[in-house]
PDB file of C-alpha atoms in Angstrom:
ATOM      1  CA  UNK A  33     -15.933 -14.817  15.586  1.00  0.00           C
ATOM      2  CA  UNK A  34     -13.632 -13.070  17.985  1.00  0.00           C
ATOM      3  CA  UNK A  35     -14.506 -10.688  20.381  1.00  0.00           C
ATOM      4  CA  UNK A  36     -12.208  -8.342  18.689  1.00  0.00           C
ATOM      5  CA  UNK A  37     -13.277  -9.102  15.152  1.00  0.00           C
ATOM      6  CA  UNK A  38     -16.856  -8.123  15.767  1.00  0.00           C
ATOM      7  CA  UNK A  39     -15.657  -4.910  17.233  1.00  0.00           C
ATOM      8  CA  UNK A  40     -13.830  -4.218  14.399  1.00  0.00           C
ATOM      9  CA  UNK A  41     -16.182  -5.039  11.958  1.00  0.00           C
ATOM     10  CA  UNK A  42     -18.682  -3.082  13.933  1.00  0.00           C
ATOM     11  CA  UNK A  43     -15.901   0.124  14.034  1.00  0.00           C
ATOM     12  CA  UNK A  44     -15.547  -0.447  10.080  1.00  0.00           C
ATOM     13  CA  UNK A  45     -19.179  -0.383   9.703  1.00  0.00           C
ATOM     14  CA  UNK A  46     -19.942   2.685  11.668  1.00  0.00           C
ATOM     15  CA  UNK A  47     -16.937   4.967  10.072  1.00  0.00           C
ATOM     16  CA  UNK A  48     -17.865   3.499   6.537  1.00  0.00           C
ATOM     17  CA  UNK A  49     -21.597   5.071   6.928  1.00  0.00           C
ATOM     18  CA  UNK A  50     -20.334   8.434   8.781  1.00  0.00           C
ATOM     19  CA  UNK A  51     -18.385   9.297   5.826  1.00  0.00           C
ATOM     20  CA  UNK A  52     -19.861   7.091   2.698  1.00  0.00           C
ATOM     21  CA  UNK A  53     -16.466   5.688   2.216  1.00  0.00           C
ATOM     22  CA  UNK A  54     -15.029   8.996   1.616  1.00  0.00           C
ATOM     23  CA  UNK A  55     -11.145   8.837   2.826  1.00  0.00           C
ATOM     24  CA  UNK A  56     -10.922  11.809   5.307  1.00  0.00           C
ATOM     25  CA  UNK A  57      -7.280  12.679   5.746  1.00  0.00           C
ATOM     26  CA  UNK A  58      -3.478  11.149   4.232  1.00  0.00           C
ATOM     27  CA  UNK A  59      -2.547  11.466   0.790  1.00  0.00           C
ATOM     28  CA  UNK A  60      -5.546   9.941  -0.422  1.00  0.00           C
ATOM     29  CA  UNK A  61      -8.167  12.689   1.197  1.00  0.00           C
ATOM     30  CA  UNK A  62     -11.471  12.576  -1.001  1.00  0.00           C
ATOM     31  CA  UNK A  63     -11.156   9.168  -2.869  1.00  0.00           C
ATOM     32  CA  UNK A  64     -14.045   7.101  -2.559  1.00  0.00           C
ATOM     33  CA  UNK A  65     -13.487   3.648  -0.998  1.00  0.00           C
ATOM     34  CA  UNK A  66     -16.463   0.836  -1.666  1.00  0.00           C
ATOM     35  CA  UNK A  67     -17.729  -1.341   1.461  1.00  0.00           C
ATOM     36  CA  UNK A  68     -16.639  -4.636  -0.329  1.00  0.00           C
ATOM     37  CA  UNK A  69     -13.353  -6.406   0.599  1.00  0.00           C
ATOM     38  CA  UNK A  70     -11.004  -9.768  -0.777  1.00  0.00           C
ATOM     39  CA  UNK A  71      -8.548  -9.850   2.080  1.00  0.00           C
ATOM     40  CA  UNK A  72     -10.194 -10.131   5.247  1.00  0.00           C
ATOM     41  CA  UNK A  73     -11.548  -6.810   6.784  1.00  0.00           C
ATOM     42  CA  UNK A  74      -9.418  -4.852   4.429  1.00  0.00           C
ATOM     43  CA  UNK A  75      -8.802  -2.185   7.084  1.00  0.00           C
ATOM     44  CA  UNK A  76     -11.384  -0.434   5.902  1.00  0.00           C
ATOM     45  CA  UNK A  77     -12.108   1.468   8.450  1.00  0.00           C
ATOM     46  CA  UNK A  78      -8.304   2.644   8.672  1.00  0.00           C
ATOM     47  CA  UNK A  79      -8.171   3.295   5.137  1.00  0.00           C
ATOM     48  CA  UNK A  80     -11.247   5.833   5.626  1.00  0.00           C
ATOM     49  CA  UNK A  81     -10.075   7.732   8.329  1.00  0.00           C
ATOM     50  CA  UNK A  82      -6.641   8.296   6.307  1.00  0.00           C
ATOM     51  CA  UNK A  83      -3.945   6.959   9.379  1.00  0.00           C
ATOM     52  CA  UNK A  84      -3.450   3.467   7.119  1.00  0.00           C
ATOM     53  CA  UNK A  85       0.045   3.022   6.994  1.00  0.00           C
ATOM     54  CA  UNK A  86       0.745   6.077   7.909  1.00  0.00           C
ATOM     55  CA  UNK A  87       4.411   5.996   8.558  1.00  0.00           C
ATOM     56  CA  UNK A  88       4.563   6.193   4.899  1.00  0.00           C
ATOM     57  CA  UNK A  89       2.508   9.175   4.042  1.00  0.00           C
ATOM     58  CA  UNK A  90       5.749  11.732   3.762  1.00  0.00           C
ATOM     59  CA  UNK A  91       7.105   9.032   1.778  1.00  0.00           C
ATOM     60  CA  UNK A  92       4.099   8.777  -0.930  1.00  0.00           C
ATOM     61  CA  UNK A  93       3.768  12.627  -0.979  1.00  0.00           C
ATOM     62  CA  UNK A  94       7.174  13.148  -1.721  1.00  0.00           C
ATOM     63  CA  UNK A  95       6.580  10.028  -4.673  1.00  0.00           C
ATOM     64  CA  UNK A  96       4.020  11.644  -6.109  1.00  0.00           C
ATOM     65  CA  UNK A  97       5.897  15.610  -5.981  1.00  0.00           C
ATOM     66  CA  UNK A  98       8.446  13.769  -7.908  1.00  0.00           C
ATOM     67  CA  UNK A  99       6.332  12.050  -9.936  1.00  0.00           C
ATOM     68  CA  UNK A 100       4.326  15.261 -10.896  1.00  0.00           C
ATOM     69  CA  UNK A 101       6.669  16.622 -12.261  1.00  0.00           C
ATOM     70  CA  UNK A 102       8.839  14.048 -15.073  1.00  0.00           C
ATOM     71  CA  UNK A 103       6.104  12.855 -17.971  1.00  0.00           C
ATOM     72  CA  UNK A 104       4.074   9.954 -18.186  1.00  0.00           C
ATOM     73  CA  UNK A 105       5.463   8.205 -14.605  1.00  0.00           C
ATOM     74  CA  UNK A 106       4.902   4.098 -14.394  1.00  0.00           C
ATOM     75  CA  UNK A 107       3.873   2.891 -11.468  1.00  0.00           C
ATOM     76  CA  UNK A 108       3.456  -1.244 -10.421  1.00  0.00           C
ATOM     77  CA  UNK A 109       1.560  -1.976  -7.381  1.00  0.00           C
ATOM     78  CA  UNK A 110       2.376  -5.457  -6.384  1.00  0.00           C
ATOM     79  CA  UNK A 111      -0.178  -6.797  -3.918  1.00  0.00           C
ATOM     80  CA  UNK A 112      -2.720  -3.939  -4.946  1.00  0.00           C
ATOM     81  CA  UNK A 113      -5.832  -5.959  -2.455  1.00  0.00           C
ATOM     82  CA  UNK A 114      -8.334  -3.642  -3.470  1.00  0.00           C
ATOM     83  CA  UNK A 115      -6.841  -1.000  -5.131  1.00  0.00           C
ATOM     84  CA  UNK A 116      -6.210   1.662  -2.337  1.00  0.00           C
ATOM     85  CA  UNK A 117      -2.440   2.556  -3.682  1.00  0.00           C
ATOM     86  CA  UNK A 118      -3.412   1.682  -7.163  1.00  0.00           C
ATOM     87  CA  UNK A 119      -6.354   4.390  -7.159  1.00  0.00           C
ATOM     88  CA  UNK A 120      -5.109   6.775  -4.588  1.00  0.00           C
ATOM     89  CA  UNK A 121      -1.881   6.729  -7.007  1.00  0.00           C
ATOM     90  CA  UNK A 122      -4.087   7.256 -10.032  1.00  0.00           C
ATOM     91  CA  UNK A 123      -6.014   9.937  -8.204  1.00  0.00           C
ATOM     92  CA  UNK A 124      -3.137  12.300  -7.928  1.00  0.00           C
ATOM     93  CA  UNK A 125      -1.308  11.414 -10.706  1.00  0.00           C
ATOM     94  CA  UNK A 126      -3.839  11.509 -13.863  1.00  0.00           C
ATOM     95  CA  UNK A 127      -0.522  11.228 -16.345  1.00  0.00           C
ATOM     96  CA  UNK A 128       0.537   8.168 -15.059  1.00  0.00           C
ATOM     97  CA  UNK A 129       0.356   4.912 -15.635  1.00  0.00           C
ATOM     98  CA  UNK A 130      -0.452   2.947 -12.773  1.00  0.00           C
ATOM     99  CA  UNK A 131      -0.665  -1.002 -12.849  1.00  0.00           C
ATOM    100  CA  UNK A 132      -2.115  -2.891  -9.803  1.00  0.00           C
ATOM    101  CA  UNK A 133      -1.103  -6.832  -9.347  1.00  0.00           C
ATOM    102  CA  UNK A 134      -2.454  -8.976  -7.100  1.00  0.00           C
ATOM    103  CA  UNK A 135      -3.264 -12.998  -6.725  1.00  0.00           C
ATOM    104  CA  UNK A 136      -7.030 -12.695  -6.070  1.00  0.00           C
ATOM    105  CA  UNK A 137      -8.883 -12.031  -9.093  1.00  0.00           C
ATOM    106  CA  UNK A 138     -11.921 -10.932  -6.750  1.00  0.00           C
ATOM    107  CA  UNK A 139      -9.515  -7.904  -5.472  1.00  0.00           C
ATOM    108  CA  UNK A 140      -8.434  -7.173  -9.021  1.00  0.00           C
ATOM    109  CA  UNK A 141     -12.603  -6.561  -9.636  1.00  0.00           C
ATOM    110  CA  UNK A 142     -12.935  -4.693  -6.583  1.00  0.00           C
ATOM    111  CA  UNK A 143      -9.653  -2.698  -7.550  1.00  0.00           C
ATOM    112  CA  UNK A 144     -11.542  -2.096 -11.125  1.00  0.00           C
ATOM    113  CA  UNK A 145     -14.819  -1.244  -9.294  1.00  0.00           C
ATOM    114  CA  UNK A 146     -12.915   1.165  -7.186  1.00  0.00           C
ATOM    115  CA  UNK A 147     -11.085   2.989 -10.121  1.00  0.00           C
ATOM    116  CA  UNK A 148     -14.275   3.243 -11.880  1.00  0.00           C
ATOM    117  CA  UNK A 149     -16.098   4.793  -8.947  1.00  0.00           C
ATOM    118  CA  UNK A 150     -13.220   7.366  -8.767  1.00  0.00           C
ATOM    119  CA  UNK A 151     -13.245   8.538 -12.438  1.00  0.00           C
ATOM    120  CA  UNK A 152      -9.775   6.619 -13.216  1.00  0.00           C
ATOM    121  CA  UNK A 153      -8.254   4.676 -15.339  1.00  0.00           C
ATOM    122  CA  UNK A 154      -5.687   1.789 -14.073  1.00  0.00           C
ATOM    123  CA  UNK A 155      -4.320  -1.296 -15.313  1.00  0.00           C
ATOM    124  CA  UNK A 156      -4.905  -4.868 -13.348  1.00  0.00           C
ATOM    125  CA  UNK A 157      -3.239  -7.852 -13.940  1.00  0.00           C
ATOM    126  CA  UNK A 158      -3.225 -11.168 -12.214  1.00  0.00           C
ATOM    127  CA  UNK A 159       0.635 -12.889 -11.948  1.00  0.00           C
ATOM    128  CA  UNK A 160      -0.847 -15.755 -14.473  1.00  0.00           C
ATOM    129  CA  UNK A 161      -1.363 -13.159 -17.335  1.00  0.00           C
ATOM    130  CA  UNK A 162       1.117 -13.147 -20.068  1.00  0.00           C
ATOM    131  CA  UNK A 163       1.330  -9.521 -20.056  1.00  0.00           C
ATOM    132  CA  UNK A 164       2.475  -9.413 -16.015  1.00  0.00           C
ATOM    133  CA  UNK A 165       4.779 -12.778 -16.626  1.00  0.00           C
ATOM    134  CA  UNK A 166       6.661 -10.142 -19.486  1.00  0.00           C
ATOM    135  CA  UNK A 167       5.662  -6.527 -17.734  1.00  0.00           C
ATOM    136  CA  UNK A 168       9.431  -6.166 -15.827  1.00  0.00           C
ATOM    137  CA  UNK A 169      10.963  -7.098 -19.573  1.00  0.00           C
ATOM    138  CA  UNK A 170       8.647  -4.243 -21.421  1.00  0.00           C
ATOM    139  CA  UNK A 171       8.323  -1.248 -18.967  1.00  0.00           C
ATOM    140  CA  UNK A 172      10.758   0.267 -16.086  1.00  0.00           C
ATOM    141  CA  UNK A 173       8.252   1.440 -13.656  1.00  0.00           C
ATOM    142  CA  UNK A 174       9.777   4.520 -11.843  1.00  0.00           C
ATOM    143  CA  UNK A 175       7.828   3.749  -8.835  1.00  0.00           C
ATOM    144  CA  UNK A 176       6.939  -0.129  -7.100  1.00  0.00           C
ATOM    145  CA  UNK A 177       4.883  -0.068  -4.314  1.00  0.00           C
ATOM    146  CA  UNK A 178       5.017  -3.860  -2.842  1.00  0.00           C
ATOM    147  CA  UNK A 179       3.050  -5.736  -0.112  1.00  0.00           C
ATOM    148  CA  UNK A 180       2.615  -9.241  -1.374  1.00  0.00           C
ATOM    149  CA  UNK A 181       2.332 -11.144   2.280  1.00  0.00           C
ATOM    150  CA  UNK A 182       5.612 -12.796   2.134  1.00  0.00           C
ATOM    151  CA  UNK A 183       6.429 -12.999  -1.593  1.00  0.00           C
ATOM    152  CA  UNK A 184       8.911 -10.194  -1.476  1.00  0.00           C
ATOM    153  CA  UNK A 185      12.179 -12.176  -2.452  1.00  0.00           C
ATOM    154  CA  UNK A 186      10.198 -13.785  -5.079  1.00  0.00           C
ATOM    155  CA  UNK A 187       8.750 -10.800  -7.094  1.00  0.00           C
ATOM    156  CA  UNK A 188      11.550  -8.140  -6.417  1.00  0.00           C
ATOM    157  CA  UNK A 189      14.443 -10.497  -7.616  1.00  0.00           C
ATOM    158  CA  UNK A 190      17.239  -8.295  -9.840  1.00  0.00           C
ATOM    159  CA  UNK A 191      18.917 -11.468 -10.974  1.00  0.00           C
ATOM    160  CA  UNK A 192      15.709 -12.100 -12.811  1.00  0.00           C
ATOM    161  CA  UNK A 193      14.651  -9.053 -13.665  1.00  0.00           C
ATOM    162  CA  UNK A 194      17.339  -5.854 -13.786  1.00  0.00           C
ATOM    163  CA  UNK A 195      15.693  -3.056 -14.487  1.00  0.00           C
ATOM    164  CA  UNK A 196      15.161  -3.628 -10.897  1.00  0.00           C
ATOM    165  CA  UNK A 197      17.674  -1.957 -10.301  1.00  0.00           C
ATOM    166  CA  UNK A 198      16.690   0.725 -12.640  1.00  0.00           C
ATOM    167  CA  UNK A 199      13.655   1.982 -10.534  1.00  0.00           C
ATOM    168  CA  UNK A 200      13.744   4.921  -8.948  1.00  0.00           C
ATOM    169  CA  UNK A 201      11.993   4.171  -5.587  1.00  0.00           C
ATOM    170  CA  UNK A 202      10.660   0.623  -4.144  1.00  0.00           C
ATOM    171  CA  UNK A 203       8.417   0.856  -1.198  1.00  0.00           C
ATOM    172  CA  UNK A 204       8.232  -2.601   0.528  1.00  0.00           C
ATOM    173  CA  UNK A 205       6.506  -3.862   3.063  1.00  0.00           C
ATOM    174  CA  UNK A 206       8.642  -6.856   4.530  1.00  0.00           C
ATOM    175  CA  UNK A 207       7.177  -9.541   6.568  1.00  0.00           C
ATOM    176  CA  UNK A 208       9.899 -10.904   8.277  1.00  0.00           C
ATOM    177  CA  UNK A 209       9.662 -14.527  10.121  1.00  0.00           C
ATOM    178  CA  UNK A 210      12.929 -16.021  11.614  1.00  0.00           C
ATOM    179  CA  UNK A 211      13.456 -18.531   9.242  1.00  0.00           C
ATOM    180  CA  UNK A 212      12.247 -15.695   6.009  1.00  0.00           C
ATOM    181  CA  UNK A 213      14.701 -12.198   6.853  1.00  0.00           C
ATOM    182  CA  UNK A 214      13.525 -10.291   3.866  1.00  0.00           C
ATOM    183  CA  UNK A 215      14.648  -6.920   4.847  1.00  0.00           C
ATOM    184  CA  UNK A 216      18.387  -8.851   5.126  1.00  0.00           C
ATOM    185  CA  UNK A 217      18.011 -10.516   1.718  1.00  0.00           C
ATOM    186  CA  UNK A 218      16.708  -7.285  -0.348  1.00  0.00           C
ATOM    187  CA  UNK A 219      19.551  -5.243   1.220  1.00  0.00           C
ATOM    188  CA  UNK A 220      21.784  -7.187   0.034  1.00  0.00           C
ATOM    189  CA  UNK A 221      19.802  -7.369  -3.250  1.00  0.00           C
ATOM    190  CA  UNK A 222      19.729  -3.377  -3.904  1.00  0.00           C
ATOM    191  CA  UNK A 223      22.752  -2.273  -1.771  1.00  0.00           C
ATOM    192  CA  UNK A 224      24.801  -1.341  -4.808  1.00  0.00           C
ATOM    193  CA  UNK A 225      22.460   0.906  -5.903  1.00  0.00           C
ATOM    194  CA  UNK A 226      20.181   2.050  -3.642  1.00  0.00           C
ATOM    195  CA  UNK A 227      19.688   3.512  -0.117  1.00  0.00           C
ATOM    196  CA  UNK A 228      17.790   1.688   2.421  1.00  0.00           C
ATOM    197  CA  UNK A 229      15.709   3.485   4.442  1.00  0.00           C
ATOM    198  CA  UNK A 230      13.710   1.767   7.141  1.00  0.00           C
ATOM    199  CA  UNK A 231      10.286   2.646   8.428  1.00  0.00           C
ATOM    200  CA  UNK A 232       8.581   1.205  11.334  1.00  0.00           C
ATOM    201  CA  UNK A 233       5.317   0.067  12.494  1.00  0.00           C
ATOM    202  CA  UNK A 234       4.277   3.406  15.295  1.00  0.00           C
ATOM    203  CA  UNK A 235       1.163   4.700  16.804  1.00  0.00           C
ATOM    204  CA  UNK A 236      -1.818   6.378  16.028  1.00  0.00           C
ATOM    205  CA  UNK A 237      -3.605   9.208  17.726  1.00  0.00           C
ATOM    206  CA  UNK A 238      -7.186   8.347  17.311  1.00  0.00           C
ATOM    207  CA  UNK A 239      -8.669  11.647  19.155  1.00  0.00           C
ATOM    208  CA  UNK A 240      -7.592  12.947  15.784  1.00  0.00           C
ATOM    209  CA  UNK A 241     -11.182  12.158  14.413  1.00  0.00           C
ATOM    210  CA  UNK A 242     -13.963  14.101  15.684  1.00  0.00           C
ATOM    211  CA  UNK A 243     -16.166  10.627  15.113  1.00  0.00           C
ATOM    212  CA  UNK A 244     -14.027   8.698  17.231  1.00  0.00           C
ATOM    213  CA  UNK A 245     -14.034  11.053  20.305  1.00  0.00           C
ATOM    214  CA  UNK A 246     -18.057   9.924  22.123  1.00  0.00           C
ATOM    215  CA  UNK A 247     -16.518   6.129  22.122  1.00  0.00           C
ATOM    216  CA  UNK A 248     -14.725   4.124  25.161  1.00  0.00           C
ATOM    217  CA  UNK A 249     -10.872   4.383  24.886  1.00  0.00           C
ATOM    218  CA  UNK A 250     -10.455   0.752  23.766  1.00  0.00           C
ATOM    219  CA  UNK A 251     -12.536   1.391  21.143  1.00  0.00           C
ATOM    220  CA  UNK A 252     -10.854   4.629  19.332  1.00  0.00           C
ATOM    221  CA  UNK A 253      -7.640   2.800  19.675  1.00  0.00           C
ATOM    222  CA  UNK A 254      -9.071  -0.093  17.951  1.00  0.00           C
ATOM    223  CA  UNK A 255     -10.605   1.841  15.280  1.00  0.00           C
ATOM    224  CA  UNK A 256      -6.890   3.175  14.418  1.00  0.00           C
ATOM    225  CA  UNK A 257      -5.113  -0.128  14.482  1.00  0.00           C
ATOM    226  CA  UNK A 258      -4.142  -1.773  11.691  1.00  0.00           C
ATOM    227  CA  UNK A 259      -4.366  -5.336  13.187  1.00  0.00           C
ATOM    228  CA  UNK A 260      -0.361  -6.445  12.501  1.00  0.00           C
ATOM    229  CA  UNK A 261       0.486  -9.947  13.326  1.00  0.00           C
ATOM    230  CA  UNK A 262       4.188  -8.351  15.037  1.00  0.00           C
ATOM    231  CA  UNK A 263       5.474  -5.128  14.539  1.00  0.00           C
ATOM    232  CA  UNK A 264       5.903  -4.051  11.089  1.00  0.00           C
ATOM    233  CA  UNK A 265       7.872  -1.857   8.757  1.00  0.00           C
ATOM    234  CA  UNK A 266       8.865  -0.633   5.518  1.00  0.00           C
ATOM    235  CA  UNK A 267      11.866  -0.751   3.456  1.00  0.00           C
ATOM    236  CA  UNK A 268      12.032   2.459   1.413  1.00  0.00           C
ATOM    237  CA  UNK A 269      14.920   2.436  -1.777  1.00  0.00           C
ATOM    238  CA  UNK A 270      16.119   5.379  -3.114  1.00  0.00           C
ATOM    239  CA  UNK A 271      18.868   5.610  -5.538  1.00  0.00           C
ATOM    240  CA  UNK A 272      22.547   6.333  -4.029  1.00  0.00           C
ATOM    241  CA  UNK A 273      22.959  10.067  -3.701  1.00  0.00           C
ATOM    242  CA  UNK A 274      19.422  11.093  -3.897  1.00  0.00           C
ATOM    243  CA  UNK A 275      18.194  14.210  -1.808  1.00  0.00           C
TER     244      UNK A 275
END
């Protein structure tokens, strides 16, 4: 094990028994988040303090004033790991229905585990299930939230499924290689319909959290990162005209 990898897994350990997995700030303030992870550390510790993906916190607030206030909102979380968007979704919004996807079935248990532990009720399904395989055919979702490692192009395709084009608001994280330009490819997918708003990978403040502030500098700021391979970001779609 890295160096860095036992810090962090130390870090996630410490701020998961200072707070009992309670998520301290963000949208999400108050859910409960349980030690057990499918994809490596999770960002547990991230997740907990409330900065995790944090560049897209106005964006999910303003999701779920919207959502708040039109009746019985769909949401589809593609990628859902263990549930934090699924739950934290079904946390704020107890009329909707929100469906988490993912490939592992041991982070669609966790994701159920997680939703029972916060008094919710979601829907999982793995890609394999007959009901996802028909889901874009029987329900337009008026929210996707997508971060499926890669698969972007192959789960938000509008030639295969058009009520695509129908949602409201996508929020995609795009991993982008030089050979795989997914931000390119879905604005070309959506740009008849949507605007494309970009959001990208910034910093943290980790003297933000009082249980941060008695440890070394390289610590704190490794506490607050997120551990991206290159820097990241977001493509948020809104329809044309939307204020």
């Amino acid at each position: 094990m890295s160096l860095e990898r036992a810090a962090k897994e130390y870090l996630n350990n410490h701020i998961y028994k200072r707070t009992k997995g309670e998520v301290q700030s963000g949208p999400f303030k108050g859910m409960t988040i349980l030690e057990e992870c499918s994809w490596s550390d999770g960002n547990l510790g991230t997740k907990i303090l409330g900065c995790y993906e944090q560049e897209l916190h106005d964006a999910i607030e303003r999701e779920i004033k919207r959502l708040s206030e039109i009746n019985d909102p769909c949401i589809i979380d593609y990628g859902c790991s263990e549930g934090y968007y699924t739950v934290g979704m079904a946390r704020r919004l107890p009329s909707a229905r929100v469906i988490g996807i993912d490939l592992s079935r041991e982070a669609l248990r966790i994701t159920a585990q997680n939703a029972e532990c916060n008094g919710v009720f979601v829907e999982i399904l793995h890609p394999d299930d007959t009901a996802c395989k028909s889901l874009l055919s029987d329900v337009e979702p008026d929210l996707i939230i997508c971060d499926v490692e890669g698969a972007e192009m192959e789960y938000l395709d509008p030639d295969k499924w058009p009520v695509l084009k129908k949602v409201h608001t996508l929020i995609i994280e795009c991993h982008d290689r030089e050979d795989h330009q997914v931000t390119e490819v879905l604005g070309k997918r959506f740009q008849d319909t949507h605007e494309l708003w970009l959001a990208t990978e910034a910093g943290r403040n980790p003297n933000e959290f009082q249980m941060l502030q008695y440890m070394p500098s390289i610590m704190r700021w490794l506490a607050v990162s997120e551990g991206r391979p290159m820097m990241m970001h977001w493509l948020v779609l809104l329809p044309k005209g939307y204020k």
